[in-house]
């Protein structure tokens, strides 16, 4: 079974993520396949636009194929993951800069690598079934695939909150924070795709879009606006230690949940996510952010935190990672900042 279905239907180039049993976790081959198809269709007069969706199931894409990275990294092979990330980030950039409309259609879980496919397109559609998160700090990574770029450009301090905690949000808050553009009910998606294929006219997206506040039984109800003032205050703190202390001191249930999430996460990842989001606010492009992210991910496996996080969460599933640096104080700021040192000849070139 092809893990990426590539086709031309009517006036549309069609890409369908097709690993439903693995929640469409993105493999290296899928990333390369998406890029190759987009480059092939770039000058194809028969392709007016591109539609990217996923096979029927629970997920659009629940991350990258992190188990494959672990399998290589646990044997001391770091080249596999480094090649994967380099090619994946290039694919993210190709989507972002594509000269034709790219419509991504999310109808379920979207995290990590799935966000990298869905959230850099020109026209981003999501249904009420959308459940979005960037949970990388829990496994020793940081929000990559351009995640720091989206988080940095989210209103206020939502980026710090979502990035450090990996909190899950639904369609309305995904629109609020800039991960997607348009809410289209799940029941209407097939008709929208058929119209795009038939007409090649991307204005069909705007015509199909509805007010996200009207979504019936969303996977996650909107909540960010209701806690925005407290998020602004707490996540404006200079250090991750101060953020954690203020969360613990709050009487709010959301803050207690956030404190627990940060306490469970990899301290190095938490510190680097804070640096990554804030540094990216001064950047001018997705490509700068991707290059900055690669500096971290390039080093993440060799230092051991990524392998340990994946082992604890996905392989042994004991949920008890033994981090090399178990306290935020152990990594802030010098060790965290060192993760973003230039890579020399290995810098991302886009």
Coordinates of C-alpha atoms in Angstrom, one line a residue:
X1 CA 0.0 0.0 0.0
X2 CA 1.4 3.4 -1.0
X3 CA 2.0 5.5 2.0
X4 CA 1.5 8.6 -0.1
X5 CA -1.1 8.6 -2.9
X6 CA -0.2 10.9 -5.7
X7 CA -2.7 11.7 -8.5
X8 CA -4.0 14.3 -10.8
X9 CA -7.8 14.6 -10.6
X10 CA -9.5 17.1 -12.8
X11 CA -7.7 20.4 -12.4
X12 CA -6.1 19.5 -9.1
X13 CA -2.9 17.8 -8.1
X14 CA -3.8 15.4 -5.3
X15 CA -1.7 14.2 -2.4
X16 CA -3.2 11.9 0.3
X17 CA -1.3 10.8 3.4
X18 CA -2.0 7.1 3.6
X19 CA -0.7 5.5 6.7
X20 CA -3.9 5.5 8.7
X21 CA -2.9 2.6 11.0
X22 CA 0.1 4.8 12.1
X23 CA -2.1 8.0 12.3
X24 CA -0.3 9.0 9.0
X25 CA 3.0 9.6 10.8
X26 CA 5.2 11.2 8.2
X27 CA 8.0 9.0 6.9
X28 CA 11.2 10.2 5.1
X29 CA 9.8 8.8 1.9
X30 CA 6.5 10.7 2.3
X31 CA 8.3 14.0 2.8
X32 CA 10.4 13.4 -0.3
X33 CA 7.3 12.3 -2.3
X34 CA 5.4 15.4 -1.4
X35 CA 8.3 17.6 -2.5
X36 CA 8.8 15.7 -5.7
X37 CA 5.1 15.9 -6.7
X38 CA 4.9 19.6 -6.0
X39 CA 8.0 20.3 -8.1
X40 CA 6.6 18.1 -10.9
X41 CA 3.3 20.0 -10.9
X42 CA 4.9 23.5 -10.6
X43 CA 4.9 24.1 -14.3
X44 CA 2.2 21.6 -15.3
X45 CA -0.6 23.6 -17.1
X46 CA -3.1 20.8 -16.2
X47 CA -2.7 21.5 -12.5
X48 CA -4.4 24.7 -11.3
X49 CA -4.0 23.9 -7.6
X50 CA -2.9 21.2 -5.2
X51 CA -5.1 19.5 -2.5
X52 CA -3.4 17.7 0.4
X53 CA -5.6 15.5 2.6
X54 CA -5.3 12.2 4.4
X55 CA -6.9 8.7 4.1
X56 CA -10.1 8.3 6.1
X57 CA -9.4 7.8 9.8
X58 CA -8.6 9.6 13.0
X59 CA -5.7 11.7 11.8
X60 CA -4.4 14.0 9.2
X61 CA -0.9 13.4 10.5
X62 CA 0.1 12.8 14.1
X63 CA 3.7 13.6 13.7
X64 CA 6.9 12.3 12.1
X65 CA 8.0 8.7 12.0
X66 CA 9.8 9.1 15.2
X67 CA 10.1 5.4 15.9
X68 CA 12.2 5.0 12.8
X69 CA 14.5 7.8 14.0
X70 CA 14.8 6.0 17.4
X71 CA 15.6 2.7 15.7
X72 CA 18.5 4.3 14.0
X73 CA 19.6 6.6 16.8
X74 CA 19.6 3.9 19.4
X75 CA 22.3 2.1 17.3
X76 CA 24.4 5.3 17.1
X77 CA 23.2 6.2 13.6
X78 CA 22.3 9.9 13.7
X79 CA 22.7 10.4 10.0
X80 CA 19.2 9.0 9.3
X81 CA 17.4 11.5 11.4
X82 CA 19.5 14.4 10.3
X83 CA 18.8 13.5 6.6
X84 CA 15.1 13.2 7.4
X85 CA 14.9 16.6 9.1
X86 CA 16.9 18.3 6.4
X87 CA 14.6 16.9 3.6
X88 CA 11.4 17.4 5.6
X89 CA 12.2 21.1 6.3
X90 CA 13.0 21.7 2.7
X91 CA 9.6 20.2 1.8
X92 CA 7.9 22.5 4.4
X93 CA 9.6 25.5 2.6
X94 CA 8.4 24.2 -0.9
X95 CA 4.8 24.1 0.4
X96 CA 5.1 27.6 1.8
X97 CA 6.6 29.1 -1.4
X98 CA 4.6 27.2 -3.9
X99 CA 3.5 29.4 -6.9
X100 CA 0.0 27.7 -7.1
X101 CA -2.6 27.5 -4.4
X102 CA -2.1 24.6 -2.0
X103 CA -5.2 23.6 -0.1
X104 CA -4.6 21.4 3.0
X105 CA -7.6 19.7 4.5
X106 CA -7.4 18.6 8.1
X107 CA -10.2 16.4 9.5
X108 CA -8.7 14.9 12.7
X109 CA -5.5 14.8 14.7
X110 CA -2.6 17.0 13.5
X111 CA 0.6 17.2 15.4
X112 CA 4.3 17.8 14.7
X113 CA 5.2 16.6 11.2
X114 CA 1.5 16.8 10.2
X115 CA 1.5 20.4 11.1
X116 CA 4.5 20.9 8.9
X117 CA 2.5 19.7 5.9
X118 CA -0.8 21.3 6.8
X119 CA 0.1 24.7 8.2
X120 CA 2.4 26.3 5.6
X121 CA -0.1 26.0 2.7
X122 CA -1.7 29.0 1.1
X123 CA -5.2 27.8 2.0
X124 CA -5.6 25.9 5.2
X125 CA -8.9 24.1 6.0
X126 CA -9.8 22.4 9.2
X127 CA -13.0 20.6 10.4
X128 CA -14.6 20.4 13.9
X129 CA -12.7 17.1 14.3
X130 CA -9.4 18.9 14.3
X131 CA -7.2 18.3 17.4
X132 CA -3.9 20.1 17.0
X133 CA -0.8 20.1 19.2
X134 CA 2.9 20.6 19.1
X135 CA 3.9 18.1 21.9
X136 CA 7.6 17.8 21.1
X137 CA 8.9 18.9 24.5
X138 CA 7.6 15.7 26.0
X139 CA 10.1 13.6 23.9
X140 CA 13.2 15.7 23.9
X141 CA 12.5 17.8 20.8
X142 CA 11.2 21.3 20.2
X143 CA 8.3 22.4 17.9
X144 CA 10.0 22.1 14.6
X145 CA 8.9 21.8 10.9
X146 CA 8.3 25.6 11.1
X147 CA 6.4 25.3 14.4
X148 CA 8.5 28.0 16.1
X149 CA 7.6 30.3 13.2
X150 CA 3.9 29.8 13.7
X151 CA 4.1 30.0 17.5
X152 CA 6.2 33.1 17.3
X153 CA 3.6 34.8 15.1
X154 CA 0.6 33.7 17.2
X155 CA -1.0 36.6 19.2
X156 CA 0.6 37.6 22.4
X157 CA 2.2 34.8 24.4
X158 CA 0.0 31.9 23.1
X159 CA 3.2 30.7 21.3
X160 CA 5.1 30.2 24.5
X161 CA 2.1 28.5 26.2
X162 CA 1.4 26.1 23.4
X163 CA 5.0 25.3 22.7
X164 CA 6.2 24.7 26.2
X165 CA 3.1 22.7 27.3
X166 CA 2.1 20.8 24.1
X167 CA -1.5 21.7 24.9
X168 CA -4.1 20.4 22.5
X169 CA -6.5 22.9 20.8
X170 CA -9.5 22.6 18.5
X171 CA -10.4 24.3 15.2
X172 CA -11.4 27.7 16.6
X173 CA -8.2 28.2 18.6
X174 CA -6.1 26.8 15.7
X175 CA -7.5 29.6 13.6
X176 CA -6.9 32.2 16.4
X177 CA -3.3 31.1 16.7
X178 CA -2.5 31.0 13.0
X179 CA -2.2 27.2 12.5
X180 CA -5.1 27.2 10.0
X181 CA -7.4 29.6 8.2
X182 CA -10.9 28.3 7.5
X183 CA -13.4 26.1 9.3
X184 CA -15.4 23.8 7.0
X185 CA -17.6 21.1 8.6
X186 CA -16.4 17.6 8.2
X187 CA -19.6 16.6 6.3
X188 CA -18.8 19.3 3.7
X189 CA -15.2 18.4 3.0
X190 CA -15.8 15.8 0.2
X191 CA -17.9 18.3 -1.7
X192 CA -15.3 21.0 -1.3
X193 CA -12.6 18.8 -2.6
X194 CA -14.7 17.7 -5.5
X195 CA -15.4 21.3 -6.4
X196 CA -11.7 22.2 -6.3
X197 CA -10.9 19.2 -8.5
X198 CA -13.6 20.1 -11.0
X199 CA -13.1 23.9 -11.2
X200 CA -9.5 24.5 -10.1
X201 CA -10.8 27.6 -8.5
X202 CA -9.5 28.1 -4.9
X203 CA -12.3 30.6 -4.2
X204 CA -14.4 27.5 -3.3
X205 CA -12.6 27.4 0.0
X206 CA -13.9 30.8 1.1
X207 CA -17.4 29.9 -0.1
X208 CA -17.5 26.7 2.0
X209 CA -16.0 28.2 5.1
X210 CA -18.2 28.7 8.2
X211 CA -17.8 30.6 11.5
X212 CA -15.8 28.3 13.8
X213 CA -18.0 29.3 16.7
X214 CA -20.8 27.4 15.0
X215 CA -18.9 24.1 15.0
X216 CA -21.0 21.3 16.6
X217 CA -19.2 19.1 19.1
X218 CA -15.6 20.2 18.2
X219 CA -12.8 17.8 19.3
X220 CA -11.6 20.6 21.6
X221 CA -13.9 23.6 22.5
X222 CA -12.3 27.0 22.2
X223 CA -10.7 28.2 25.5
X224 CA -7.7 30.4 24.7
X225 CA -9.4 33.7 24.8
X226 CA -10.9 33.0 28.2
X227 CA -7.4 32.6 29.7
X228 CA -5.6 35.0 27.6
X229 CA -4.9 37.6 30.2
X230 CA -3.3 35.1 32.6
X231 CA -1.3 33.5 29.8
X232 CA 0.0 37.0 28.9
X233 CA 1.1 37.6 32.4
X234 CA 2.7 34.3 33.2
X235 CA 4.4 33.5 29.9
X236 CA 5.9 37.0 29.7
X237 CA 8.4 35.8 32.4
X238 CA 12.0 35.9 31.3
X239 CA 13.0 32.4 32.3
X240 CA 11.3 29.0 32.1
X241 CA 11.9 28.6 35.8
X242 CA 9.9 31.8 36.5
X243 CA 7.1 30.6 34.2
X244 CA 6.9 27.3 36.0
X245 CA 6.8 29.0 39.4
X246 CA 4.0 31.4 38.4
X247 CA 2.0 28.5 36.9
X248 CA 2.3 26.6 40.2
X249 CA 1.3 29.7 42.2
X250 CA -1.9 30.2 40.1
X251 CA -5.3 28.9 41.3
X252 CA -6.4 28.3 37.8
X253 CA -7.0 24.7 36.7
X254 CA -5.4 25.4 33.3
X255 CA -2.3 26.7 34.9
X256 CA -1.9 23.7 37.2
X257 CA -2.3 21.5 34.1
X258 CA 0.3 23.6 32.3
X259 CA 2.7 23.3 35.2
X260 CA 2.4 19.5 35.3
X261 CA 3.0 19.4 31.5
X262 CA 6.2 21.4 31.8
X263 CA 7.4 19.4 34.8
X264 CA 7.0 16.2 32.8
X265 CA 8.7 17.5 29.7
X266 CA 12.4 17.4 28.9
X267 CA 14.0 20.4 30.6
X268 CA 16.4 21.0 27.7
X269 CA 13.4 21.0 25.3
X270 CA 11.4 23.4 27.4
X271 CA 14.3 25.9 27.6
X272 CA 15.1 25.6 23.9
X273 CA 11.5 26.0 22.9
X274 CA 11.3 29.3 24.9
X275 CA 14.5 30.5 23.2
X276 CA 13.3 29.2 19.8
X277 CA 9.9 31.0 19.9
X278 CA 11.4 34.2 21.2
X279 CA 14.4 34.3 18.8
X280 CA 12.1 33.6 15.9
X281 CA 10.0 36.7 16.6
X282 CA 13.0 38.6 15.2
X283 CA 13.2 36.6 12.0
X284 CA 11.8 37.5 8.6
X285 CA 11.0 34.2 7.1
X286 CA 9.9 30.6 7.7
X287 CA 13.3 29.5 6.2
X288 CA 15.2 31.3 8.9
X289 CA 13.1 29.6 11.5
X290 CA 13.6 26.2 9.9
X291 CA 17.4 26.7 9.8
X292 CA 17.3 27.7 13.5
X293 CA 15.3 24.6 14.4
X294 CA 17.7 22.3 12.5
X295 CA 20.5 23.4 14.7
X296 CA 18.6 22.0 17.7
X297 CA 17.2 18.8 16.0
X298 CA 20.6 18.0 14.5
X299 CA 22.1 17.8 18.0
X300 CA 19.1 16.4 19.8
X301 CA 19.6 12.7 19.2
X302 CA 23.4 12.6 19.7
X303 CA 23.1 14.2 23.2
X304 CA 20.6 11.5 24.1
X305 CA 17.5 13.4 25.2
X306 CA 15.5 12.5 22.1
X307 CA 16.2 8.8 22.3
X308 CA 15.3 8.7 25.9
X309 CA 12.1 10.6 25.4
X310 CA 11.0 8.4 22.6
X311 CA 11.9 5.3 24.5
X312 CA 9.9 6.3 27.5
X313 CA 6.8 7.5 25.6
X314 CA 6.6 5.3 22.5
X315 CA 8.9 2.2 22.9
X316 CA 8.9 1.0 26.5
X317 CA 6.0 3.2 27.3
X318 CA 7.0 3.5 31.0
X319 CA 6.4 7.2 30.8
X320 CA 9.4 7.7 33.1
X321 CA 12.2 9.3 31.1
X322 CA 15.6 9.7 32.7
X323 CA 16.7 13.1 31.4
X324 CA 20.4 13.8 31.3
X325 CA 19.7 17.2 32.8
X326 CA 16.6 16.8 35.0
X327 CA 16.1 20.4 36.1
X328 CA 15.5 23.6 34.1
X329 CA 18.3 25.2 36.2
X330 CA 20.7 22.6 34.7
X331 CA 20.3 23.9 31.2
X332 CA 19.3 27.5 31.4
X333 CA 20.6 29.5 29.7
X334 CA 24.0 28.3 28.5
X335 CA 23.4 24.7 27.6
X336 CA 20.1 25.6 25.9
X337 CA 21.7 28.4 23.9
X338 CA 24.5 26.1 22.8
X339 CA 21.9 23.9 21.0
X340 CA 21.4 26.8 18.5
X341 CA 25.1 27.3 17.6
X342 CA 25.7 27.4 13.9
X343 CA 26.2 24.0 12.1
X344 CA 28.9 25.2 9.7
X345 CA 28.7 23.1 6.5
X346 CA 25.6 21.4 7.8
X347 CA 23.5 24.5 8.1
X348 CA 20.1 24.2 6.3
X349 CA 20.3 25.6 2.8
X350 CA 17.0 26.5 1.2

